[in-house]
Amino acid sequence: MKIMLVNPPRFQKLPVIREERCEITERYSVLEPYSLLQLAAILRENNHDISLIDANGFDLNFEHIQKRLSKIKPDILIFRFTPTTFDYDTSICKMAKKANPHIKTIGLCWTLTKVMEDVMNSVPKLDFYITGDYETVVPTLVENIHDASTVEGIVWRSGNDIRINPATRDTIANLDELPIPAYDLLDSLDPYFINTPTDETFTIMYTSRGCPYRCIYCTVAGTPWKPRSAESVMKELRYLKKNYDVKLISFFDETFTIDKQRIMDICQSMTEEKLNIKWYCNTRANLLDEELIVAMRKAGCRGMSIGVESGSQEILDKASKRITVDEARTVIKLAKQNGIKVLCSFIFGLPGESWDTVEETIQFVKDTLPTGVQFNVAVPYPGTEFYRWAIEKGLLEEMDWRQLYQHESIVGTEDMTPEDLDKARYMAYKALYTYPIWYLENVKHVMKNPDDFSMAVKYSIKIINNFLLHRMEHSH
Ligand code: SF4
């Protein structure tokens, strides 16, 4: 089969992240389409003829894709889409069918799997929507593309009917068995960066998938956690070092440090092999301790992103966050003491939010001074507990997933309107960005870690731009 994988173009000139839990426009990040590269490698092992276009990464337009479709004439098109770029991304189906009416179109989008029928009804030219683990479901679907009735983990079109084939445990991938993503299908890794452009060769990478925690607002809450072994991770790291001289990696796992021993093993190998790669990860405040933080720093960890969400314990408890404000405080301090930058994210608008709790969050930030912050508003993603809460409370009536932005609220709380929450978000950024002690704290970090100087300068320019020019829209 001739298969083309496409990461659609940027949306209104804004880069788009189309990766699992993170399906958003993001002004200051251009990520390679890891999931498509992974799929490409698997399908290539199965002897299919693969081409890949990262239109977002290389800033190519739909016209370019159209030309490639006409030239290559694939049998199957696989692409990703996001809620807020939905109509734009899925327009590729119409384009593909115009070039070849027999082409089969397969779409991937994690965030909308709970409204799968709506997705299919909205895009008549979409043949299949993947709702299970794409690493196992897509290869099986490709083998059975002309009779998908037995393929699990898909929604598909049979004549005028929409059929749902639920995923079962059998469709869960063993990540250690997967080949290294087909990085070679990209012309280079030059376009990619996260949060702040740097000159260092960068990539994202997964060492695990899923998260067993049950934060009420999260689209991956309660999903099976699937780790890769330390050796499997090292194999990919060695490959990236040897072939691309990668200098910077963001481990894109939902929650990197769920299994402490696994991370200790990865850190030990990275340290012993002197890979000289700086890296970042996402994790939770209750899954870090000093021993782990020290090992991570030694192995090249330079930053971590921690979802703190609120400075109010009551809000954290209502959101089933299962961390305490004190745990967050301790971890921020420990990480900073060990030269690891801490990016903390917060959400305004979780159940119980009021102007008092907003103030508690701002005070928490001023007290703990994380290296960087993200303030978002709570988004009622379909299928989440938060979505159900908003409906039950009468705070959300109709919802169009195209409006689900993390910078613009569509649902309030009992005490705050959506407009209040937008104001709170801006106010929080202003409170930090006009707080001289925060700048001093970051200057202290750079003095102790001079190799962060260039990134610190670029980050400062970014936040000034972001705050003054873009009012923190489509970015953090
Ligand atoms: S810890 Fe909570 S927010 Fe983070 S990935 Fe898990 S469920 Fe989602």
CSV table of C-alpha atoms and ligand atoms in Angstrom, one decimal:
chain,number,residue,atom,x,y,z
A,1,MET,CA,0.0,0.0,0.0
A,2,LYS,CA,1.1,3.5,-0.7
A,3,ILE,CA,0.5,5.5,2.5
A,4,MET,CA,1.0,9.2,3.1
A,5,LEU,CA,1.1,10.6,6.6
A,6,VAL,CA,0.4,14.3,7.0
A,7,ASN,CA,0.8,16.8,9.9
A,8,PRO,CA,-1.4,19.6,8.5
A,9,PRO,CA,-0.2,23.1,8.0
A,10,ARG,CA,0.0,25.9,10.6
A,11,PHE,CA,-3.3,27.5,11.5
A,12,GLN,CA,-3.6,31.2,10.8
A,13,LYS,CA,0.2,31.2,10.8
A,14,LEU,CA,0.3,29.7,14.3
A,15,PRO,CA,2.2,26.4,14.9
A,16,VAL,CA,-0.1,23.6,16.1
A,17,ILE,CA,0.8,20.8,18.4
A,18,ARG,CA,-1.0,17.6,17.4
A,19,GLU,CA,0.3,15.1,19.9
A,20,GLU,CA,-2.0,13.1,22.2
A,21,ARG,CA,-3.0,15.2,25.3
A,22,CYS,CA,-1.5,18.2,23.8
A,23,GLU,CA,-3.6,19.2,20.8
A,24,ILE,CA,-3.5,23.0,20.7
A,25,THR,CA,-2.2,26.0,18.8
A,26,GLU,CA,1.1,27.1,20.5
A,27,ARG,CA,2.8,30.2,19.2
A,28,TYR,CA,6.2,29.3,20.7
A,29,SER,CA,6.7,25.6,20.0
A,30,VAL,CA,7.2,23.7,16.8
A,31,LEU,CA,7.3,20.0,17.6
A,32,GLU,CA,8.0,17.2,15.2
A,33,PRO,CA,5.0,14.9,14.6
A,34,TYR,CA,6.4,12.1,16.8
A,35,SER,CA,3.3,9.9,16.6
A,36,LEU,CA,3.2,10.0,12.8
A,37,LEU,CA,7.0,9.2,12.7
A,38,GLN,CA,6.3,6.3,15.0
A,39,LEU,CA,3.5,5.1,12.8
A,40,ALA,CA,5.6,5.5,9.7
A,41,ALA,CA,8.3,3.3,11.1
A,42,ILE,CA,5.8,0.6,12.1
A,43,LEU,CA,4.1,0.7,8.7
A,44,ARG,CA,7.5,0.7,6.9
A,45,GLU,CA,8.4,-2.5,8.8
A,46,ASN,CA,5.2,-4.0,7.4
A,47,ASN,CA,6.6,-3.3,3.9
A,48,HIS,CA,4.3,-0.4,3.0
A,49,ASP,CA,5.5,2.4,0.8
A,50,ILE,CA,5.6,5.5,3.1
A,51,SER,CA,5.8,9.2,2.6
A,52,LEU,CA,5.4,11.9,5.2
A,53,ILE,CA,4.8,15.6,5.1
A,54,ASP,CA,5.2,17.7,8.2
A,55,ALA,CA,3.5,20.8,6.9
A,56,ASN,CA,3.4,22.4,10.3
A,57,GLY,CA,7.1,21.9,11.0
A,58,PHE,CA,8.4,23.1,7.7
A,59,ASP,CA,5.7,25.7,7.3
A,60,LEU,CA,4.2,24.2,4.1
A,61,ASN,CA,0.7,25.0,2.9
A,62,PHE,CA,-2.2,22.9,1.6
A,63,GLU,CA,-1.2,23.6,-2.0
A,64,HIS,CA,2.1,21.8,-1.3
A,65,ILE,CA,0.1,18.8,0.1
A,66,GLN,CA,-2.2,18.9,-2.9
A,67,LYS,CA,0.7,18.6,-5.3
A,68,ARG,CA,2.3,15.7,-3.4
A,69,LEU,CA,-1.1,13.9,-3.3
A,70,SER,CA,-1.5,14.3,-7.0
A,71,LYS,CA,2.1,13.1,-7.6
A,72,ILE,CA,2.3,10.2,-5.2
A,73,LYS,CA,-1.3,9.1,-5.5
A,74,PRO,CA,-1.4,7.3,-2.1
A,75,ASP,CA,-3.9,4.6,-1.3
A,76,ILE,CA,-4.3,5.7,2.3
A,77,LEU,CA,-3.9,9.1,3.9
A,78,ILE,CA,-3.3,9.3,7.7
A,79,PHE,CA,-3.4,12.7,9.4
A,80,ARG,CA,-3.8,14.3,12.8
A,81,PHE,CA,-6.3,17.0,13.8
A,82,THR,CA,-7.1,19.0,16.9
A,83,PRO,CA,-10.3,20.5,18.3
A,84,THR,CA,-9.6,24.1,17.7
A,85,THR,CA,-8.2,23.6,14.2
A,86,PHE,CA,-10.8,20.9,13.4
A,87,ASP,CA,-12.4,22.2,10.2
A,88,TYR,CA,-9.1,23.4,8.9
A,89,ASP,CA,-7.2,20.1,9.5
A,90,THR,CA,-10.0,17.8,8.3
A,91,SER,CA,-10.4,19.7,5.1
A,92,ILE,CA,-7.5,17.6,3.9
A,93,CYS,CA,-10.0,14.7,3.5
A,94,LYS,CA,-11.9,16.5,0.8
A,95,MET,CA,-8.7,17.5,-0.9
A,96,ALA,CA,-7.4,13.9,-0.9
A,97,LYS,CA,-10.7,12.5,-2.3
A,98,LYS,CA,-10.6,15.0,-5.0
A,99,ALA,CA,-7.1,13.8,-6.0
A,100,ASN,CA,-8.2,10.2,-5.8
A,101,PRO,CA,-11.8,9.2,-5.0
A,102,HIS,CA,-10.7,5.8,-3.9
A,103,ILE,CA,-8.2,6.9,-1.2
A,104,LYS,CA,-9.0,5.9,2.3
A,105,THR,CA,-8.7,8.7,5.0
A,106,ILE,CA,-7.7,7.9,8.6
A,107,GLY,CA,-7.8,10.6,11.2
A,108,LEU,CA,-6.1,10.7,14.7
A,109,CYS,CA,-7.1,13.1,17.5
A,110,TRP,CA,-7.0,12.0,21.1
A,111,THR,CA,-9.1,14.9,22.6
A,112,LEU,CA,-12.3,14.1,20.7
A,113,THR,CA,-12.5,10.3,21.1
A,114,LYS,CA,-15.4,10.7,23.5
A,115,VAL,CA,-17.5,12.5,20.7
A,116,MET,CA,-16.5,10.1,17.9
A,117,GLU,CA,-19.8,10.1,16.2
A,118,ASP,CA,-19.9,13.9,16.1
A,119,VAL,CA,-16.5,13.8,14.5
A,120,MET,CA,-17.6,11.4,11.8
A,121,ASN,CA,-20.8,13.4,11.2
A,122,SER,CA,-18.8,16.6,10.8
A,123,VAL,CA,-16.4,15.2,8.2
A,124,PRO,CA,-18.3,13.2,5.6
A,125,LYS,CA,-15.0,12.5,3.8
A,126,LEU,CA,-13.3,10.9,6.8
A,127,ASP,CA,-13.4,7.1,6.5
A,128,PHE,CA,-11.9,6.1,9.8
A,129,TYR,CA,-11.3,7.8,13.1
A,130,ILE,CA,-8.9,6.0,15.5
A,131,THR,CA,-10.1,5.7,19.1
A,132,GLY,CA,-7.6,3.1,20.4
A,133,ASP,CA,-3.8,2.9,20.6
A,134,TYR,CA,-2.8,4.1,17.1
A,135,GLU,CA,0.5,2.0,17.3
A,136,THR,CA,-1.5,-1.2,17.2
A,137,VAL,CA,-4.8,-0.1,15.7
A,138,VAL,CA,-3.6,1.6,12.5
A,139,PRO,CA,-1.4,-1.3,11.3
A,140,THR,CA,-4.3,-3.7,11.8
A,141,LEU,CA,-6.6,-1.3,10.0
A,142,VAL,CA,-4.3,-0.9,7.1
A,143,GLU,CA,-4.2,-4.7,6.6
A,144,ASN,CA,-8.0,-4.8,6.7
A,145,ILE,CA,-8.7,-1.5,5.0
A,146,HIS,CA,-11.4,-2.9,2.7
A,147,ASP,CA,-13.3,-4.8,5.5
A,148,ALA,CA,-12.7,-3.1,8.8
A,149,SER,CA,-15.6,-4.9,10.6
A,150,THR,CA,-13.2,-6.8,12.9
A,151,VAL,CA,-10.7,-4.0,13.6
A,152,GLU,CA,-10.9,-2.8,17.2
A,153,GLY,CA,-10.4,0.8,18.3
A,154,ILE,CA,-12.0,2.6,15.3
A,155,VAL,CA,-15.1,4.4,14.3
A,156,TRP,CA,-15.8,4.0,10.6
A,157,ARG,CA,-18.2,4.6,7.8
A,158,SER,CA,-20.0,1.6,6.2
A,159,GLY,CA,-22.2,3.1,3.5
A,160,ASN,CA,-24.3,5.7,5.2
A,161,ASP,CA,-23.9,4.1,8.6
A,162,ILE,CA,-21.3,5.0,11.3
A,163,ARG,CA,-20.0,2.0,13.0
A,164,ILE,CA,-18.2,1.9,16.4
A,165,ASN,CA,-15.7,-0.9,17.1
A,166,PRO,CA,-14.5,-0.4,20.7
A,167,ALA,CA,-10.9,-0.8,21.7
A,168,THR,CA,-10.1,-3.7,24.0
A,169,ARG,CA,-7.0,-4.4,26.1
A,170,ASP,CA,-5.7,-6.4,23.2
A,171,THR,CA,-5.1,-3.2,21.3
A,172,ILE,CA,-2.7,-1.8,23.9
A,173,ALA,CA,0.8,-1.5,22.5
A,174,ASN,CA,3.9,-2.9,24.0
A,175,LEU,CA,6.1,0.2,23.5
A,176,ASP,CA,9.4,-1.8,23.7
A,177,GLU,CA,8.4,-3.7,20.6
A,178,LEU,CA,8.1,-0.6,18.5
A,179,PRO,CA,10.8,0.5,16.1
A,180,ILE,CA,12.6,3.8,16.5
A,181,PRO,CA,10.4,6.5,14.9
A,182,ALA,CA,11.2,7.2,11.2
A,183,TYR,CA,13.1,10.5,11.9
A,184,ASP,CA,14.8,9.9,8.5
A,185,LEU,CA,11.6,10.9,6.8
A,186,LEU,CA,12.2,14.5,8.0
A,187,ASP,CA,14.6,16.7,6.0
A,188,SER,CA,16.2,17.8,9.3
A,189,LEU,CA,15.3,18.5,12.9
A,190,ASP,CA,16.1,22.2,12.3
A,191,PRO,CA,12.6,23.6,12.6
A,192,TYR,CA,11.8,22.1,16.0
A,193,PHE,CA,11.9,23.8,19.4
A,194,ILE,CA,9.8,24.0,22.5
A,195,ASN,CA,8.8,27.1,24.4
A,196,THR,CA,11.8,29.1,23.3
A,197,PRO,CA,13.7,28.8,20.0
A,198,THR,CA,17.3,27.7,20.6
A,199,ASP,CA,20.1,26.8,18.3
A,200,GLU,CA,20.4,23.4,19.7
A,201,THR,CA,19.1,20.3,17.9
A,202,PHE,CA,15.9,19.4,19.6
A,203,THR,CA,13.3,16.6,19.6
A,204,ILE,CA,10.5,15.3,21.7
A,205,MET,CA,10.4,11.7,22.7
A,206,TYR,CA,8.1,9.4,24.7
A,207,THR,CA,9.4,7.0,27.4
A,208,SER,CA,5.9,6.0,28.5
A,209,ARG,CA,2.3,6.7,27.6
A,210,GLY,CA,-0.8,7.2,29.7
A,211,CYS,CA,-1.5,8.3,33.3
A,212,PRO,CA,-3.3,6.4,36.1
A,213,TYR,CA,-4.1,9.6,38.0
A,214,ARG,CA,-7.6,11.0,37.7
A,215,CYS,CA,-7.4,14.8,37.6
A,216,ILE,CA,-10.9,15.8,36.7
A,217,TYR,CA,-10.0,18.1,33.8
A,218,CYS,CA,-7.6,15.9,32.0
A,219,THR,CA,-8.2,13.9,28.8
A,220,VAL,CA,-5.8,11.2,29.6
A,221,ALA,CA,-6.9,10.7,33.2
A,222,GLY,CA,-7.1,7.0,34.2
A,223,THR,CA,-5.5,5.7,31.0
A,224,PRO,CA,-3.3,2.6,31.2
A,225,TRP,CA,0.3,3.5,32.0
A,226,LYS,CA,2.6,1.9,29.4
A,227,PRO,CA,6.3,2.3,30.2
A,228,ARG,CA,9.3,1.6,27.9
A,229,SER,CA,12.2,-0.2,29.5
A,230,ALA,CA,15.4,1.9,30.2
A,231,GLU,CA,17.2,-0.1,27.5
A,232,SER,CA,14.5,0.7,24.9
A,233,VAL,CA,14.8,4.4,25.8
A,234,MET,CA,18.6,4.3,25.7
A,235,LYS,CA,18.5,2.7,22.2
A,236,GLU,CA,16.5,5.7,20.8
A,237,LEU,CA,18.7,8.2,22.7
A,238,ARG,CA,21.9,6.6,21.2
A,239,TYR,CA,20.3,6.7,17.8
A,240,LEU,CA,19.4,10.4,18.1
A,241,LYS,CA,22.9,11.3,19.4
A,242,LYS,CA,24.7,9.3,16.6
A,243,ASN,CA,22.6,10.4,13.7
A,244,TYR,CA,21.4,13.9,14.6
A,245,ASP,CA,23.8,15.0,17.4
A,246,VAL,CA,20.7,15.9,19.4
A,247,LYS,CA,21.5,18.3,22.2
A,248,LEU,CA,18.1,18.9,23.8
A,249,ILE,CA,15.2,16.6,24.4
A,250,SER,CA,11.7,17.0,25.9
A,251,PHE,CA,10.4,13.7,27.3
A,252,PHE,CA,6.8,14.3,26.3
A,253,ASP,CA,5.4,11.6,28.6
A,254,GLU,CA,2.2,12.6,30.5
A,255,THR,CA,3.9,11.8,33.8
A,256,PHE,CA,7.6,10.9,33.5
A,257,THR,CA,8.5,9.8,37.0
A,258,ILE,CA,5.7,7.4,37.8
A,259,ASP,CA,8.2,4.5,38.4
A,260,LYS,CA,11.2,5.9,40.3
A,261,GLN,CA,13.4,2.9,39.7
A,262,ARG,CA,12.9,3.1,35.9
A,263,ILE,CA,14.0,6.8,35.9
A,264,MET,CA,16.9,6.0,38.1
A,265,ASP,CA,18.0,3.3,35.6
A,266,ILE,CA,17.6,5.7,32.6
A,267,CYS,CA,19.6,8.4,34.5
A,268,GLN,CA,22.3,6.0,35.4
A,269,SER,CA,22.7,4.9,31.8
A,270,MET,CA,22.6,8.4,30.5
A,271,THR,CA,25.3,9.5,33.0
A,272,GLU,CA,27.5,6.5,32.4
A,273,GLU,CA,27.4,6.8,28.6
A,274,LYS,CA,28.0,10.6,28.8
A,275,LEU,CA,25.4,11.3,26.2
A,276,ASN,CA,25.7,15.0,26.9
A,277,ILE,CA,22.0,15.6,26.1
A,278,LYS,CA,20.1,18.2,28.1
A,279,TRP,CA,16.5,17.2,28.8
A,280,TYR,CA,13.2,18.3,30.1
A,281,CYS,CA,10.2,16.3,31.4
A,282,ASN,CA,6.6,16.6,32.7
A,283,THR,CA,5.7,15.2,36.1
A,284,ARG,CA,3.8,15.5,39.4
A,285,ALA,CA,4.9,17.1,42.7
A,286,ASN,CA,4.3,13.8,44.6
A,287,LEU,CA,6.5,11.8,42.3
A,288,LEU,CA,9.8,13.4,43.0
A,289,ASP,CA,12.3,13.3,45.9
A,290,GLU,CA,15.8,14.6,46.5
A,291,GLU,CA,17.5,11.4,45.4
A,292,LEU,CA,15.7,11.3,42.1
A,293,ILE,CA,16.2,15.0,41.5
A,294,VAL,CA,19.9,14.7,42.1
A,295,ALA,CA,20.2,11.7,39.7
A,296,MET,CA,18.1,13.5,37.1
A,297,ARG,CA,20.3,16.6,37.2
A,298,LYS,CA,23.4,14.5,36.9
A,299,ALA,CA,22.0,12.8,33.8
A,300,GLY,CA,21.3,16.1,32.1
A,301,CYS,CA,17.8,17.2,33.3
A,302,ARG,CA,17.7,21.0,33.0
A,303,GLY,CA,14.0,21.6,33.5
A,304,MET,CA,10.7,20.0,34.5
A,305,SER,CA,7.2,21.0,34.0
A,306,ILE,CA,4.9,20.4,37.0
A,307,GLY,CA,1.1,20.7,37.1
A,308,VAL,CA,0.5,22.5,40.3
A,309,GLU,CA,-2.9,23.9,39.1
A,310,SER,CA,-3.8,25.9,42.2
A,311,GLY,CA,-2.4,27.4,45.4
A,312,SER,CA,-5.6,26.5,47.2
A,313,GLN,CA,-5.7,23.0,48.8
A,314,GLU,CA,-9.5,23.0,48.6
A,315,ILE,CA,-9.4,23.4,44.8
A,316,LEU,CA,-6.7,20.7,44.4
A,317,ASP,CA,-8.8,18.3,46.4
A,318,LYS,CA,-12.0,19.1,44.4
A,319,ALA,CA,-10.0,18.5,41.2
A,320,SER,CA,-8.8,15.1,42.5
A,321,LYS,CA,-5.2,16.3,41.9
A,322,ARG,CA,-3.9,14.2,44.8
A,323,ILE,CA,-1.0,16.5,45.6
A,324,THR,CA,-0.7,19.0,48.5
A,325,VAL,CA,0.3,22.6,48.2
A,326,ASP,CA,3.2,21.8,50.5
A,327,GLU,CA,4.4,19.0,48.3
A,328,ALA,CA,4.5,21.4,45.3
A,329,ARG,CA,6.3,24.0,47.5
A,330,THR,CA,9.0,21.5,48.5
A,331,VAL,CA,9.6,20.2,45.0
A,332,ILE,CA,9.9,23.6,43.5
A,333,LYS,CA,12.5,24.5,46.1
A,334,LEU,CA,14.4,21.2,45.7
A,335,ALA,CA,14.5,21.4,41.9
A,336,LYS,CA,15.8,25.0,42.0
A,337,GLN,CA,18.4,24.1,44.6
A,338,ASN,CA,19.7,21.5,42.2
A,339,GLY,CA,19.9,23.7,39.2
A,340,ILE,CA,16.8,22.4,37.5
A,341,LYS,CA,14.4,25.0,36.1
A,342,VAL,CA,10.8,24.5,37.1
A,343,LEU,CA,7.9,25.4,34.9
A,344,CYS,CA,4.6,25.3,36.9
A,345,SER,CA,1.2,25.2,35.3
A,346,PHE,CA,-1.9,26.5,36.9
A,347,ILE,CA,-5.6,26.4,36.0
A,348,PHE,CA,-8.1,29.1,36.8
A,349,GLY,CA,-11.7,28.0,36.8
A,350,LEU,CA,-11.7,24.5,38.5
A,351,PRO,CA,-14.7,23.8,40.8
A,352,GLY,CA,-14.7,26.1,43.8
A,353,GLU,CA,-12.6,28.9,42.1
A,354,SER,CA,-13.3,32.4,43.5
A,355,TRP,CA,-11.4,35.6,43.6
A,356,ASP,CA,-10.0,34.5,47.0
A,357,THR,CA,-8.5,31.2,45.6
A,358,VAL,CA,-7.2,33.1,42.5
A,359,GLU,CA,-5.3,35.3,45.1
A,360,GLU,CA,-4.0,32.2,46.9
A,361,THR,CA,-2.6,30.9,43.6
A,362,ILE,CA,-0.9,34.2,42.8
A,363,GLN,CA,0.5,34.4,46.3
A,364,PHE,CA,1.8,30.8,46.0
A,365,VAL,CA,3.6,31.8,42.8
A,366,LYS,CA,5.1,34.8,44.5
A,367,ASP,CA,6.3,32.8,47.4
A,368,THR,CA,7.7,29.8,45.5
A,369,LEU,CA,9.0,31.7,42.4
A,370,PRO,CA,9.0,28.9,39.8
A,371,THR,CA,11.4,29.6,37.0
A,372,GLY,CA,8.5,29.9,34.6
A,373,VAL,CA,4.7,29.6,34.7
A,374,GLN,CA,1.7,28.8,32.6
A,375,PHE,CA,-1.6,30.1,33.6
A,376,ASN,CA,-4.5,28.4,31.7
A,377,VAL,CA,-8.2,28.6,32.1
A,378,ALA,CA,-10.1,25.3,32.8
A,379,VAL,CA,-11.3,23.7,29.6
A,380,PRO,CA,-14.3,21.4,29.6
A,381,TYR,CA,-12.9,18.7,27.3
A,382,PRO,CA,-15.7,16.2,26.4
A,383,GLY,CA,-15.6,13.0,28.5
A,384,THR,CA,-13.8,14.6,31.5
A,385,GLU,CA,-15.2,14.8,35.0
A,386,PHE,CA,-14.9,18.6,34.7
A,387,TYR,CA,-17.1,18.6,31.6
A,388,ARG,CA,-19.8,16.6,33.5
A,389,TRP,CA,-19.6,18.9,36.5
A,390,ALA,CA,-20.0,22.0,34.3
A,391,ILE,CA,-23.1,20.5,32.6
A,392,GLU,CA,-24.6,19.4,36.0
A,393,LYS,CA,-24.1,22.8,37.5
A,394,GLY,CA,-25.8,24.5,34.5
A,395,LEU,CA,-22.5,26.3,33.8
A,396,LEU,CA,-22.2,24.9,30.3
A,397,GLU,CA,-25.1,24.5,27.9
A,398,GLU,CA,-23.9,24.1,24.4
A,399,MET,CA,-20.3,23.4,23.5
A,400,ASP,CA,-18.4,23.7,20.3
A,401,TRP,CA,-15.1,21.9,20.5
A,402,ARG,CA,-13.7,24.5,18.1
A,403,GLN,CA,-13.8,27.0,21.0
A,404,LEU,CA,-11.8,25.0,23.5
A,405,TYR,CA,-8.8,27.4,24.0
A,406,GLN,CA,-6.7,27.4,27.1
A,407,HIS,CA,-6.5,31.2,27.0
A,408,GLU,CA,-10.2,31.9,26.7
A,409,SER,CA,-12.7,30.5,29.1
A,410,ILE,CA,-16.1,29.2,28.1
A,411,VAL,CA,-17.2,28.0,31.5
A,412,GLY,CA,-17.3,29.8,34.8
A,413,THR,CA,-17.6,28.6,38.4
A,414,GLU,CA,-20.3,29.3,40.9
A,415,ASP,CA,-18.5,32.5,41.9
A,416,MET,CA,-16.8,33.6,38.7
A,417,THR,CA,-17.9,34.2,35.1
A,418,PRO,CA,-15.8,33.1,32.1
A,419,GLU,CA,-14.8,36.7,31.7
A,420,ASP,CA,-13.6,36.9,35.3
A,421,LEU,CA,-11.4,33.8,34.7
A,422,ASP,CA,-9.8,35.4,31.6
A,423,LYS,CA,-9.1,38.5,33.7
A,424,ALA,CA,-7.7,36.4,36.5
A,425,ARG,CA,-5.3,34.7,34.1
A,426,TYR,CA,-4.1,38.0,32.7
A,427,MET,CA,-3.8,39.4,36.3
A,428,ALA,CA,-1.7,36.4,37.4
A,429,TYR,CA,0.7,36.9,34.5
A,430,LYS,CA,1.0,40.6,35.2
A,431,ALA,CA,1.5,40.0,38.9
A,432,LEU,CA,4.5,37.7,38.2
A,433,TYR,CA,6.0,39.6,35.2
A,434,THR,CA,6.1,42.8,37.2
A,435,TYR,CA,7.5,41.2,40.3
A,436,PRO,CA,11.2,42.2,40.5
A,437,ILE,CA,12.1,39.4,43.0
A,438,TRP,CA,11.2,36.8,40.3
A,439,TYR,CA,13.6,38.3,37.9
A,440,LEU,CA,16.3,38.4,40.6
A,441,GLU,CA,15.7,34.7,41.3
A,442,ASN,CA,16.1,33.8,37.7
A,443,VAL,CA,19.3,35.9,37.4
A,444,LYS,CA,20.6,33.9,40.4
A,445,HIS,CA,19.9,30.7,38.5
A,446,VAL,CA,21.7,31.9,35.4
A,447,MET,CA,24.7,32.9,37.5
A,448,LYS,CA,24.9,29.4,38.9
A,449,ASN,CA,24.2,27.8,35.6
A,450,PRO,CA,25.8,30.0,32.9
A,451,ASP,CA,25.0,27.7,30.1
A,452,ASP,CA,21.4,28.7,30.5
A,453,PHE,CA,22.3,32.3,29.8
A,454,SER,CA,21.4,32.3,26.1
A,455,MET,CA,18.1,30.5,26.7
A,456,ALA,CA,17.3,32.9,29.5
A,457,VAL,CA,17.7,35.9,27.2
A,458,LYS,CA,15.5,34.3,24.5
A,459,TYR,CA,12.9,33.4,27.2
A,460,SER,CA,12.8,37.0,28.5
A,461,ILE,CA,12.3,38.4,25.0
A,462,LYS,CA,9.5,35.8,24.5
A,463,ILE,CA,7.6,36.7,27.6
A,464,ILE,CA,7.8,40.4,26.9
A,465,ASN,CA,6.5,39.8,23.3
A,466,ASN,CA,3.9,37.4,24.5
A,467,PHE,CA,2.6,39.6,27.3
A,468,LEU,CA,2.7,43.0,25.6
A,469,LEU,CA,2.0,42.0,22.0
A,470,HIS,CA,0.0,38.9,22.1
A,471,ARG,CA,-1.7,39.2,25.5
A,472,MET,CA,-0.8,35.6,26.2
A,473,GLU,CA,-3.1,34.2,23.5
A,474,HIS,CA,-2.3,30.9,21.8
A,475,SER,CA,0.8,30.7,24.0
A,476,HIS,CA,2.0,30.4,27.6
B,1,SF4,S1,-1.3,13.8,36.5
B,1,SF4,FE1,-3.4,14.4,36.2
B,1,SF4,S2,-3.2,16.1,34.7
B,1,SF4,FE2,-1.3,15.0,34.7
B,1,SF4,S3,-1.5,13.5,33.0
B,1,SF4,FE3,-2.2,12.5,34.9
B,1,SF4,S4,-4.4,12.8,35.0
B,1,SF4,FE4,-3.6,14.2,33.5
